[in-house]
XYZ file of N, CA and C in Angstrom:
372
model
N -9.359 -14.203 4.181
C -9.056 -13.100 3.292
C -8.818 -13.656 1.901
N -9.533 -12.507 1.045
C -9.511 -13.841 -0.708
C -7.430 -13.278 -1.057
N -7.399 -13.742 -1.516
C -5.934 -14.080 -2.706
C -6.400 -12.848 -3.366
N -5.290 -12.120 -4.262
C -5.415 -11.155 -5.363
C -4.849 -11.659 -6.664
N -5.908 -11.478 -7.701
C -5.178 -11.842 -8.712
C -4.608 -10.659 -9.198
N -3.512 -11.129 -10.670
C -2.287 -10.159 -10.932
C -2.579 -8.651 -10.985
N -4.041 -8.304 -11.496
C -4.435 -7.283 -12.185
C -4.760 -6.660 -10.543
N -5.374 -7.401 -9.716
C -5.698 -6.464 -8.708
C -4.429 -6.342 -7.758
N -3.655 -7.339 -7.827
C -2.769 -6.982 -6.899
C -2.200 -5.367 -7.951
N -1.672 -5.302 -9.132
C -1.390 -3.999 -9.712
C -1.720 -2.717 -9.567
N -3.568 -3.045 -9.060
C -3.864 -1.999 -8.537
C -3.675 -1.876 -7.301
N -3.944 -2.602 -6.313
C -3.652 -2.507 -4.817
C -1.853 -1.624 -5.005
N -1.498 -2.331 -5.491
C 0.285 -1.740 -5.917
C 0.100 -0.017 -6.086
N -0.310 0.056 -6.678
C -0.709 1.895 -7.469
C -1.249 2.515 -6.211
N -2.757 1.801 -5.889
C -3.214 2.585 -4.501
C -2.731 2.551 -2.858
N -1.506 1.407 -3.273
C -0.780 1.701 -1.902
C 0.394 2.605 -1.753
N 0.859 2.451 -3.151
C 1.810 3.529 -3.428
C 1.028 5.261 -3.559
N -0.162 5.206 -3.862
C -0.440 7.017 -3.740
C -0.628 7.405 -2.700
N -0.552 8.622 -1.959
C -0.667 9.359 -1.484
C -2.338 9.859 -1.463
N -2.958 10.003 -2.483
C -4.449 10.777 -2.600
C -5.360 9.289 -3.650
N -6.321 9.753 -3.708
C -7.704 8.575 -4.177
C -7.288 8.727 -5.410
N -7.553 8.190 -6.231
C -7.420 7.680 -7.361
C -8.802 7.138 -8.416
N -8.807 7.915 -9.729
C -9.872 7.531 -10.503
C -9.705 6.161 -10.923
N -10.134 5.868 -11.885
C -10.275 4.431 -12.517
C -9.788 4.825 -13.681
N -9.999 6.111 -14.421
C -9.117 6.360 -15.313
C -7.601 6.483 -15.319
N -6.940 7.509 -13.968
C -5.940 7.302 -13.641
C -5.448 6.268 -13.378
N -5.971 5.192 -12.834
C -5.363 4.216 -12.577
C -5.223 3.009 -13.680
N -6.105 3.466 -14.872
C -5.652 3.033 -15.974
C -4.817 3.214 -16.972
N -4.404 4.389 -16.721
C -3.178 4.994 -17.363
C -1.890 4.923 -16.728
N -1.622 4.704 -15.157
C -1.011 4.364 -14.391
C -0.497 2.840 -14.594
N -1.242 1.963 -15.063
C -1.450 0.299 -15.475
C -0.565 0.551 -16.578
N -0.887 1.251 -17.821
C -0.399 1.427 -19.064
C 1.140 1.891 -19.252
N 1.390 2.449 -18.480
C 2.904 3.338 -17.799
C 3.627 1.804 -17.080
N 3.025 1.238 -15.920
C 3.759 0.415 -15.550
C 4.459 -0.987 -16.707
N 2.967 -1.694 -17.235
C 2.864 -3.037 -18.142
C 3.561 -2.260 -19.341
N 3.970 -1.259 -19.610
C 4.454 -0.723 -21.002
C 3.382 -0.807 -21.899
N 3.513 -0.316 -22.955
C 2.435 -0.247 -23.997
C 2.884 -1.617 -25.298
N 2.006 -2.532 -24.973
C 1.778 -4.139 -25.527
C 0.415 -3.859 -26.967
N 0.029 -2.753 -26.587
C -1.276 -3.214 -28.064
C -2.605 -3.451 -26.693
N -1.749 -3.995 -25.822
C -3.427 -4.229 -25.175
C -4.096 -3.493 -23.876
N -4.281 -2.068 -24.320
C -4.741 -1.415 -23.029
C -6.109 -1.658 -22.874
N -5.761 -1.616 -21.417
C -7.110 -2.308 -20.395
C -8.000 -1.113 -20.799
N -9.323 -1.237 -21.225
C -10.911 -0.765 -20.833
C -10.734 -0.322 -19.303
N -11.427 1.065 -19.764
C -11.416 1.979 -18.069
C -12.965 0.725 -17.340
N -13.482 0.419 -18.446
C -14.592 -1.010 -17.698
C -14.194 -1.987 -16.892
N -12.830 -2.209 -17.580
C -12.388 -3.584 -16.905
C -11.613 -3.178 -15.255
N -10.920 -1.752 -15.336
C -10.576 -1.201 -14.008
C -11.529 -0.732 -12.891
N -12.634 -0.706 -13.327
C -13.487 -0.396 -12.615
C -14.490 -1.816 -12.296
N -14.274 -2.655 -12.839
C -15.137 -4.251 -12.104
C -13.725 -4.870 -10.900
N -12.410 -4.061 -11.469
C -11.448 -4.830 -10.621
C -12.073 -3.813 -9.300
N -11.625 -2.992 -9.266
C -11.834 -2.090 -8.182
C -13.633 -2.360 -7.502
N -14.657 -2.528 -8.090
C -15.553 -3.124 -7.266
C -15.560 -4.559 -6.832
N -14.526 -5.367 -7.560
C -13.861 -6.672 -6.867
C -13.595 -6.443 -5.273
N -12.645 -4.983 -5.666
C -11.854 -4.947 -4.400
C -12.110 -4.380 -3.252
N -13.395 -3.802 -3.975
C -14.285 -2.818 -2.504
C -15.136 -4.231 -1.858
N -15.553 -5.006 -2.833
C -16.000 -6.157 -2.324
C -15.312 -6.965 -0.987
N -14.287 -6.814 -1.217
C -13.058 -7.726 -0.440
C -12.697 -6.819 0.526
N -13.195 -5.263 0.903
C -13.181 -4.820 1.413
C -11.534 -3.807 1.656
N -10.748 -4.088 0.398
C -9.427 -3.829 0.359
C -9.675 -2.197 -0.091
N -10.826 -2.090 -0.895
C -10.673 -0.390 -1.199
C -12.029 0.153 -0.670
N -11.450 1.889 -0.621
C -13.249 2.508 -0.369
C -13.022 3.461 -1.495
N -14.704 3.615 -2.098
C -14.821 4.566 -2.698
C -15.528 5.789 -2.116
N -14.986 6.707 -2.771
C -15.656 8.194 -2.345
C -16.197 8.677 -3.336
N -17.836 8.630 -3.163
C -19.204 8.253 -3.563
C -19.419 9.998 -3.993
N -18.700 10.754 -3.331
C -19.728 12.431 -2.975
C -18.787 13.036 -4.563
N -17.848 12.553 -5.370
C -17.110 12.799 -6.021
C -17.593 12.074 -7.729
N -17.592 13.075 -8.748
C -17.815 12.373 -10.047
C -16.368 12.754 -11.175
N -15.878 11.961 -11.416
C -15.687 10.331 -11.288
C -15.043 10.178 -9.811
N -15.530 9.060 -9.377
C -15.423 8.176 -8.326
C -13.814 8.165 -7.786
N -13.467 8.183 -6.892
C -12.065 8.175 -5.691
C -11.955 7.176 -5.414
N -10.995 6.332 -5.399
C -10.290 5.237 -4.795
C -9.077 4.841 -3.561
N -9.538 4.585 -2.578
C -8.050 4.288 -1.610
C -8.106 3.124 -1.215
N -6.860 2.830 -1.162
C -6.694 1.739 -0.383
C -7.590 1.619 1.375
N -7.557 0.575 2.006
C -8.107 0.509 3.391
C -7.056 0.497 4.203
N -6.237 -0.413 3.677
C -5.405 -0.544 4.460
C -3.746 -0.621 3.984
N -3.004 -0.362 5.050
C -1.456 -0.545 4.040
C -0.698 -1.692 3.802
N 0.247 -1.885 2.563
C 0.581 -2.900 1.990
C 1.087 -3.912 2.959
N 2.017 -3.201 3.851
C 2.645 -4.255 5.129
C 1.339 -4.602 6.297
N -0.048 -3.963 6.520
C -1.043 -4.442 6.873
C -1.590 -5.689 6.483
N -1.994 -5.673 5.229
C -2.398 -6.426 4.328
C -1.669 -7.642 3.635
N -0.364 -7.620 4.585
C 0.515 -8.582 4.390
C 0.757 -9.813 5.644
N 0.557 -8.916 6.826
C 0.698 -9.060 8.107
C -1.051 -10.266 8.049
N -2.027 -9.310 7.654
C -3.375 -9.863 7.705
C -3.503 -11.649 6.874
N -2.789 -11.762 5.577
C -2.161 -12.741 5.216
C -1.771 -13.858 5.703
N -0.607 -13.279 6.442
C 0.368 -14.386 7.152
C -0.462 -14.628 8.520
N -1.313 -13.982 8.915
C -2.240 -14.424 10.411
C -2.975 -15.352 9.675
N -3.442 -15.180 8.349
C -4.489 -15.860 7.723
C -3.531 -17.643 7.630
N -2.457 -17.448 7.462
C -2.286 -18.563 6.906
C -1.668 -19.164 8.262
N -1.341 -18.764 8.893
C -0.870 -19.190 10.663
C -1.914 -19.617 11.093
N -2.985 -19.612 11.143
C -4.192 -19.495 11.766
C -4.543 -21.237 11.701
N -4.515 -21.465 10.565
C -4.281 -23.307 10.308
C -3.179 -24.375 10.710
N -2.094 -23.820 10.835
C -1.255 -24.612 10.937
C -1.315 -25.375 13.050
N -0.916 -26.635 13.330
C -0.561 -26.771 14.073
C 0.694 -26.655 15.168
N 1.759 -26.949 14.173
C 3.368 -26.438 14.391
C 3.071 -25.359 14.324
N 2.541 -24.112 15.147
C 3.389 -22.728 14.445
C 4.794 -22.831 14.987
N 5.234 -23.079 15.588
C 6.793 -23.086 16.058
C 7.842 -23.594 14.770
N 6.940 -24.450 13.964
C 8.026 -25.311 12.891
C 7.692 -24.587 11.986
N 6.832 -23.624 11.794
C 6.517 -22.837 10.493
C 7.586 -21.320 10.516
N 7.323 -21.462 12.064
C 8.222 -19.680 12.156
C 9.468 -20.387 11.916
N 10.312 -21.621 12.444
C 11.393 -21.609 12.462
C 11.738 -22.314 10.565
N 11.090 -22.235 10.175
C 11.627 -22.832 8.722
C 11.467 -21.629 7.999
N 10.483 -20.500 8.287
C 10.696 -19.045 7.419
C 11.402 -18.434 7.976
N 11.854 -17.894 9.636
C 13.376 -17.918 9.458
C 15.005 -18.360 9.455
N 14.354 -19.486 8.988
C 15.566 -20.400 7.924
C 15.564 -20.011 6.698
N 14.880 -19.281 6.397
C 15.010 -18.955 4.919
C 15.366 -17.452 4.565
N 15.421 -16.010 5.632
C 15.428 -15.311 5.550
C 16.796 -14.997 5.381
N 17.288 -13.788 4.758
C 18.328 -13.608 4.516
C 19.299 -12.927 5.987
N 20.314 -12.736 5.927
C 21.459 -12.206 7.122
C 20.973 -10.938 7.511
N 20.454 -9.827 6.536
C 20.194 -8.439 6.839
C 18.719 -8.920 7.506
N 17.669 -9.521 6.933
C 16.370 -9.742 7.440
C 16.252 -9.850 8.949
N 17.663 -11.085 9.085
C 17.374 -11.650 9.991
C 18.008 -10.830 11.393
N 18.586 -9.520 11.122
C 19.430 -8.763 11.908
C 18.219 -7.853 12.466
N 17.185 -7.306 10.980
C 16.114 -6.767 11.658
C 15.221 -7.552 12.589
N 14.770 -8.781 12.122
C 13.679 -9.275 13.222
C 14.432 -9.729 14.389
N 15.911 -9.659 14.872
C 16.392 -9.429 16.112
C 15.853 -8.033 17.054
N 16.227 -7.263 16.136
C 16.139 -5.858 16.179
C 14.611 -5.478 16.966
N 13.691 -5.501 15.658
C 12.147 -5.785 16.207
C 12.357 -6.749 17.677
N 12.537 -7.905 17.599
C 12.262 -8.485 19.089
C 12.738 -7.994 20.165
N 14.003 -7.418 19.880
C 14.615 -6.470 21.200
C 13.737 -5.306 21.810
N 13.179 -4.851 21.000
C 12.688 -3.410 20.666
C 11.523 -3.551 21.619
N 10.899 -4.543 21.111
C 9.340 -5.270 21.828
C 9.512 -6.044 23.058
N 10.455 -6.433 23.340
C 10.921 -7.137 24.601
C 10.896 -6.030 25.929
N 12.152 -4.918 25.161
C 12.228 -3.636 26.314
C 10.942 -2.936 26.209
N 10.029 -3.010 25.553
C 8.872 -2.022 25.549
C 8.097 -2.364 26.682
């Protein structure tokens, strides 16, 4: 799975947070609202090569039957996070020394939920 750079993770951010598809205009004005207004607003061009970046990568679909063009996400943010961390598990030999050093690092509340989760999945 590729890495996101800042600009697309921003959008992935916007289209995981909506509810409905999203133009390229909206979502450039959405960009402009978040980054504050710097002098340098993004070209509705430049949101729209990110977003065929990201249909590339298979992270968005567009809806083609619509002018201007619809945007959603594929999948959801904790999906696409989950898909990640398989990605990067997938290499390691220790997974046992990898799980136990990330949760060594998790905080007291974190670590109350992924009890929680394992109980949950244990009785299931």
């Amino acid at each position: 799975m590729a890495t996101l750079g800042d600009l697309e993770r921003s959008v992935m951010d916007l289209l995981w947070d909506s509810a409905v598809a999203q133009t390229a205009n909206d979502l450039r004005d959405k960009l402009a609202q978040v980054t504050g207004s710097d002098g340098k607003e993004l070209a509705v061009t430049t949101v729209l090569t990110v977003l065929a970046r990201l249909e590339k990568k298979q992270l968005v679909t567009r809806a083609r039957d619509t002018r201007p063009h619809r945007y959603l996400a594929v999948t959801s943010r904790e999906e696409h996070t989950v898909e990640l961390m398989n990605e990067a598990m997938g290499n390691v030999m220790d997974r046992e020394a990898v799980l136990a050093r990330f949760i060594g690092g998790i905080s007291p509340e974190e670590l109350a939920s992924l009890r929680r989760i394992l109980d949950d999945g244990a009785s299931a």
